Amino acid sequence: MDKYNGRGDPSDHINIYKMKLQGQSPVVKCQNFYTTLVSDVKMWYNKLKPGSIQSWTQLKREFVNAFIGNLTMIADIVQLNDIRQNEKPSRGTSSSSVTLSTKSRL
């Protein structure tokens, strides 16, 4: 299993980790999670206040929330087709704007 360095989807890292530790207790998952981290991610973990994590579910949530912003969203052609440029400026604006339809996954 690759160690997580802050790049990529943190949810993917969690899912791979869960598969590797399938059948282990949530306590064991929490205790061993640190070993799957490197560099700045390990520093993030070390900065967690002692006693602040009460469960494996909470650790997963905190981890994903901390690193989800590092994802680079790649729009596929369908999403790009959903982008439309407004011809008329919205009230209160002086230039046209680009909008993304609500059915887009971005």
mmCIF file with all atom_site columns, C-alpha atoms in Angstrom:
data_model
loop_
_atom_site.group_PDB
_atom_site.id
_atom_site.type_symbol
_atom_site.label_atom_id
_atom_site.label_alt_id
_atom_site.label_comp_id
_atom_site.label_asym_id
_atom_site.label_entity_id
_atom_site.label_seq_id
_atom_site.pdbx_PDB_ins_code
_atom_site.Cartn_x
_atom_site.Cartn_y
_atom_site.Cartn_z
_atom_site.occupancy
_atom_site.B_iso_or_equiv
_atom_site.pdbx_formal_charge
_atom_site.auth_seq_id
_atom_site.auth_comp_id
_atom_site.auth_asym_id
_atom_site.auth_atom_id
_atom_site.pdbx_PDB_model_num
ATOM 1   C CA . MET A 1 1   ? 0.000   0.000  0.000   1.00 0.00 ? 1   MET A CA 1
ATOM 2   C CA . ASP A 1 2   ? 1.351   3.419  -0.960  1.00 0.00 ? 2   ASP A CA 1
ATOM 3   C CA . LYS A 1 3   ? 1.733   5.927  1.834   1.00 0.00 ? 3   LYS A CA 1
ATOM 4   C CA . TYR A 1 4   ? -0.432  9.035  1.546   1.00 0.00 ? 4   TYR A CA 1
ATOM 5   C CA . ASN A 1 5   ? 1.527   12.230 0.889   1.00 0.00 ? 5   ASN A CA 1
ATOM 6   C CA . GLY A 1 6   ? -1.368  14.655 0.523   1.00 0.00 ? 6   GLY A CA 1
ATOM 7   C CA . ARG A 1 7   ? -1.806  14.170 -3.205  1.00 0.00 ? 7   ARG A CA 1
ATOM 8   C CA . GLY A 1 8   ? -4.712  12.237 -4.591  1.00 0.00 ? 8   GLY A CA 1
ATOM 9   C CA . ASP A 1 9   ? -8.086  11.439 -3.167  1.00 0.00 ? 9   ASP A CA 1
ATOM 10  C CA . PRO A 1 10  ? -7.972  10.933 0.611   1.00 0.00 ? 10  PRO A CA 1
ATOM 11  C CA . SER A 1 11  ? -11.145 8.819  0.358   1.00 0.00 ? 11  SER A CA 1
ATOM 12  C CA . ASP A 1 12  ? -9.317  6.408  -1.952  1.00 0.00 ? 12  ASP A CA 1
ATOM 13  C CA . HIS A 1 13  ? -6.530  6.105  0.613   1.00 0.00 ? 13  HIS A CA 1
ATOM 14  C CA . ILE A 1 14  ? -9.085  5.344  3.338   1.00 0.00 ? 14  ILE A CA 1
ATOM 15  C CA . ASN A 1 15  ? -10.809 2.715  1.187   1.00 0.00 ? 15  ASN A CA 1
ATOM 16  C CA . ILE A 1 16  ? -7.548  0.932  0.354   1.00 0.00 ? 16  ILE A CA 1
ATOM 17  C CA . TYR A 1 17  ? -6.525  1.062  4.012   1.00 0.00 ? 17  TYR A CA 1
ATOM 18  C CA . LYS A 1 18  ? -9.883  -0.398 5.110   1.00 0.00 ? 18  LYS A CA 1
ATOM 19  C CA . MET A 1 19  ? -9.470  -3.257 2.627   1.00 0.00 ? 19  MET A CA 1
ATOM 20  C CA . LYS A 1 20  ? -5.963  -3.996 3.944   1.00 0.00 ? 20  LYS A CA 1
ATOM 21  C CA . LEU A 1 21  ? -7.201  -4.045 7.534   1.00 0.00 ? 21  LEU A CA 1
ATOM 22  C CA . GLN A 1 22  ? -10.477 -5.799 6.828   1.00 0.00 ? 22  GLN A CA 1
ATOM 23  C CA . GLY A 1 23  ? -11.661 -7.607 9.929   1.00 0.00 ? 23  GLY A CA 1
ATOM 24  C CA . GLN A 1 24  ? -9.591  -5.470 12.299  1.00 0.00 ? 24  GLN A CA 1
ATOM 25  C CA . SER A 1 25  ? -11.255 -3.470 15.036  1.00 0.00 ? 25  SER A CA 1
ATOM 26  C CA . PRO A 1 26  ? -11.779 0.288  14.679  1.00 0.00 ? 26  PRO A CA 1
ATOM 27  C CA . VAL A 1 27  ? -9.229  0.784  17.471  1.00 0.00 ? 27  VAL A CA 1
ATOM 28  C CA . VAL A 1 28  ? -6.550  -1.092 15.505  1.00 0.00 ? 28  VAL A CA 1
ATOM 29  C CA . LYS A 1 29  ? -7.416  0.925  12.384  1.00 0.00 ? 29  LYS A CA 1
ATOM 30  C CA . CYS A 1 30  ? -6.928  4.163  14.323  1.00 0.00 ? 30  CYS A CA 1
ATOM 31  C CA . GLN A 1 31  ? -3.689  3.000  15.904  1.00 0.00 ? 31  GLN A CA 1
ATOM 32  C CA . ASN A 1 32  ? -2.105  1.878  12.622  1.00 0.00 ? 32  ASN A CA 1
ATOM 33  C CA . PHE A 1 33  ? -3.351  4.674  10.360  1.00 0.00 ? 33  PHE A CA 1
ATOM 34  C CA . TYR A 1 34  ? -0.345  6.848  11.211  1.00 0.00 ? 34  TYR A CA 1
ATOM 35  C CA . THR A 1 35  ? 1.963   4.330  9.530   1.00 0.00 ? 35  THR A CA 1
ATOM 36  C CA . THR A 1 36  ? 0.303   5.015  6.156   1.00 0.00 ? 36  THR A CA 1
ATOM 37  C CA . LEU A 1 37  ? 1.151   8.732  6.173   1.00 0.00 ? 37  LEU A CA 1
ATOM 38  C CA . VAL A 1 38  ? 4.252   10.683 5.119   1.00 0.00 ? 38  VAL A CA 1
ATOM 39  C CA . SER A 1 39  ? 5.595   14.249 5.184   1.00 0.00 ? 39  SER A CA 1
ATOM 40  C CA . ASP A 1 40  ? 3.037   17.029 5.737   1.00 0.00 ? 40  ASP A CA 1
ATOM 41  C CA . VAL A 1 41  ? 0.245   14.528 6.253   1.00 0.00 ? 41  VAL A CA 1
ATOM 42  C CA . LYS A 1 42  ? 2.137   12.971 9.138   1.00 0.00 ? 42  LYS A CA 1
ATOM 43  C CA . MET A 1 43  ? 2.616   16.465 10.583  1.00 0.00 ? 43  MET A CA 1
ATOM 44  C CA . TRP A 1 44  ? -1.168  17.008 10.335  1.00 0.00 ? 44  TRP A CA 1
ATOM 45  C CA . TYR A 1 45  ? -1.717  13.801 12.290  1.00 0.00 ? 45  TYR A CA 1
ATOM 46  C CA . ASN A 1 46  ? 0.838   14.797 14.925  1.00 0.00 ? 46  ASN A CA 1
ATOM 47  C CA . LYS A 1 47  ? -0.962  18.123 15.419  1.00 0.00 ? 47  LYS A CA 1
ATOM 48  C CA . LEU A 1 48  ? -4.232  16.429 16.388  1.00 0.00 ? 48  LEU A CA 1
ATOM 49  C CA . LYS A 1 49  ? -4.911  17.195 20.031  1.00 0.00 ? 49  LYS A CA 1
ATOM 50  C CA . PRO A 1 50  ? -4.561  14.169 22.309  1.00 0.00 ? 50  PRO A CA 1
ATOM 51  C CA . GLY A 1 51  ? -7.988  12.701 22.979  1.00 0.00 ? 51  GLY A CA 1
ATOM 52  C CA . SER A 1 52  ? -9.614  14.700 20.173  1.00 0.00 ? 52  SER A CA 1
ATOM 53  C CA . ILE A 1 53  ? -10.326 11.623 18.054  1.00 0.00 ? 53  ILE A CA 1
ATOM 54  C CA . GLN A 1 54  ? -12.946 9.391  19.649  1.00 0.00 ? 54  GLN A CA 1
ATOM 55  C CA . SER A 1 55  ? -13.565 6.885  16.844  1.00 0.00 ? 55  SER A CA 1
ATOM 56  C CA . TRP A 1 56  ? -12.381 5.470  13.529  1.00 0.00 ? 56  TRP A CA 1
ATOM 57  C CA . THR A 1 57  ? -15.337 7.221  11.885  1.00 0.00 ? 57  THR A CA 1
ATOM 58  C CA . GLN A 1 58  ? -14.220 10.565 13.286  1.00 0.00 ? 58  GLN A CA 1
ATOM 59  C CA . LEU A 1 59  ? -10.596 10.009 12.202  1.00 0.00 ? 59  LEU A CA 1
ATOM 60  C CA . LYS A 1 60  ? -11.729 9.177  8.651   1.00 0.00 ? 60  LYS A CA 1
ATOM 61  C CA . ARG A 1 61  ? -13.905 12.294 8.532   1.00 0.00 ? 61  ARG A CA 1
ATOM 62  C CA . GLU A 1 62  ? -11.163 14.588 9.877   1.00 0.00 ? 62  GLU A CA 1
ATOM 63  C CA . PHE A 1 63  ? -8.604  13.122 7.470   1.00 0.00 ? 63  PHE A CA 1
ATOM 64  C CA . VAL A 1 64  ? -10.804 13.477 4.385   1.00 0.00 ? 64  VAL A CA 1
ATOM 65  C CA . ASN A 1 65  ? -11.866 17.006 5.372   1.00 0.00 ? 65  ASN A CA 1
ATOM 66  C CA . ALA A 1 66  ? -8.239  18.016 5.875   1.00 0.00 ? 66  ALA A CA 1
ATOM 67  C CA . PHE A 1 67  ? -7.040  16.790 2.482   1.00 0.00 ? 67  PHE A CA 1
ATOM 68  C CA . ILE A 1 68  ? -10.032 16.865 0.125   1.00 0.00 ? 68  ILE A CA 1
ATOM 69  C CA . GLY A 1 69  ? -9.011  20.370 -0.966  1.00 0.00 ? 69  GLY A CA 1
ATOM 70  C CA . ASN A 1 70  ? -5.828  18.955 -2.467  1.00 0.00 ? 70  ASN A CA 1
ATOM 71  C CA . LEU A 1 71  ? -7.800  17.182 -5.176  1.00 0.00 ? 71  LEU A CA 1
ATOM 72  C CA . THR A 1 72  ? -7.594  18.491 -8.691  1.00 0.00 ? 72  THR A CA 1
ATOM 73  C CA . MET A 1 73  ? -10.960 18.117 -10.335 1.00 0.00 ? 73  MET A CA 1
ATOM 74  C CA . ILE A 1 74  ? -10.737 17.028 -13.945 1.00 0.00 ? 74  ILE A CA 1
ATOM 75  C CA . ALA A 1 75  ? -13.798 17.849 -16.008 1.00 0.00 ? 75  ALA A CA 1
ATOM 76  C CA . ASP A 1 76  ? -14.801 15.282 -18.568 1.00 0.00 ? 76  ASP A CA 1
ATOM 77  C CA . ILE A 1 77  ? -16.250 16.240 -21.950 1.00 0.00 ? 77  ILE A CA 1
ATOM 78  C CA . VAL A 1 78  ? -19.832 15.870 -20.701 1.00 0.00 ? 78  VAL A CA 1
ATOM 79  C CA . GLN A 1 79  ? -19.178 18.341 -17.891 1.00 0.00 ? 79  GLN A CA 1
ATOM 80  C CA . LEU A 1 80  ? -17.491 20.754 -20.267 1.00 0.00 ? 80  LEU A CA 1
ATOM 81  C CA . ASN A 1 81  ? -20.546 20.623 -22.533 1.00 0.00 ? 81  ASN A CA 1
ATOM 82  C CA . ASP A 1 82  ? -22.665 21.734 -19.571 1.00 0.00 ? 82  ASP A CA 1
ATOM 83  C CA . ILE A 1 83  ? -20.746 25.001 -19.267 1.00 0.00 ? 83  ILE A CA 1
ATOM 84  C CA . ARG A 1 84  ? -22.569 27.885 -20.885 1.00 0.00 ? 84  ARG A CA 1
ATOM 85  C CA . GLN A 1 85  ? -21.667 31.520 -21.149 1.00 0.00 ? 85  GLN A CA 1
ATOM 86  C CA . ASN A 1 86  ? -24.444 33.953 -20.285 1.00 0.00 ? 86  ASN A CA 1
ATOM 87  C CA . GLU A 1 87  ? -25.042 36.411 -23.089 1.00 0.00 ? 87  GLU A CA 1
ATOM 88  C CA . LYS A 1 88  ? -26.707 39.009 -20.893 1.00 0.00 ? 88  LYS A CA 1
ATOM 89  C CA . PRO A 1 89  ? -24.954 40.235 -17.770 1.00 0.00 ? 89  PRO A CA 1
ATOM 90  C CA . SER A 1 90  ? -26.714 39.441 -14.531 1.00 0.00 ? 90  SER A CA 1
ATOM 91  C CA . ARG A 1 91  ? -28.186 42.334 -12.612 1.00 0.00 ? 91  ARG A CA 1
ATOM 92  C CA . GLY A 1 92  ? -25.413 44.075 -10.735 1.00 0.00 ? 92  GLY A CA 1
ATOM 93  C CA . THR A 1 93  ? -22.624 42.816 -12.987 1.00 0.00 ? 93  THR A CA 1
ATOM 94  C CA . SER A 1 94  ? -21.063 44.505 -15.956 1.00 0.00 ? 94  SER A CA 1
ATOM 95  C CA . SER A 1 95  ? -19.686 41.488 -17.786 1.00 0.00 ? 95  SER A CA 1
ATOM 96  C CA . SER A 1 96  ? -20.898 38.113 -18.905 1.00 0.00 ? 96  SER A CA 1
ATOM 97  C CA . SER A 1 97  ? -20.270 35.167 -16.658 1.00 0.00 ? 97  SER A CA 1
ATOM 98  C CA . VAL A 1 98  ? -19.722 31.480 -17.123 1.00 0.00 ? 98  VAL A CA 1
ATOM 99  C CA . THR A 1 99  ? -22.037 29.111 -15.299 1.00 0.00 ? 99  THR A CA 1
ATOM 100 C CA . LEU A 1 100 ? -22.034 25.390 -14.779 1.00 0.00 ? 100 LEU A CA 1
ATOM 101 C CA . SER A 1 101 ? -25.343 23.577 -14.986 1.00 0.00 ? 101 SER A CA 1
ATOM 102 C CA . THR A 1 102 ? -26.586 21.942 -11.809 1.00 0.00 ? 102 THR A CA 1
ATOM 103 C CA . LYS A 1 103 ? -26.433 18.494 -13.346 1.00 0.00 ? 103 LYS A CA 1
ATOM 104 C CA . SER A 1 104 ? -22.668 18.761 -13.615 1.00 0.00 ? 104 SER A CA 1
ATOM 105 C CA . ARG A 1 105 ? -20.635 16.825 -11.067 1.00 0.00 ? 105 ARG A CA 1
ATOM 106 C CA . LEU A 1 106 ? -18.120 19.640 -10.516 1.00 0.00 ? 106 LEU A CA 1
#
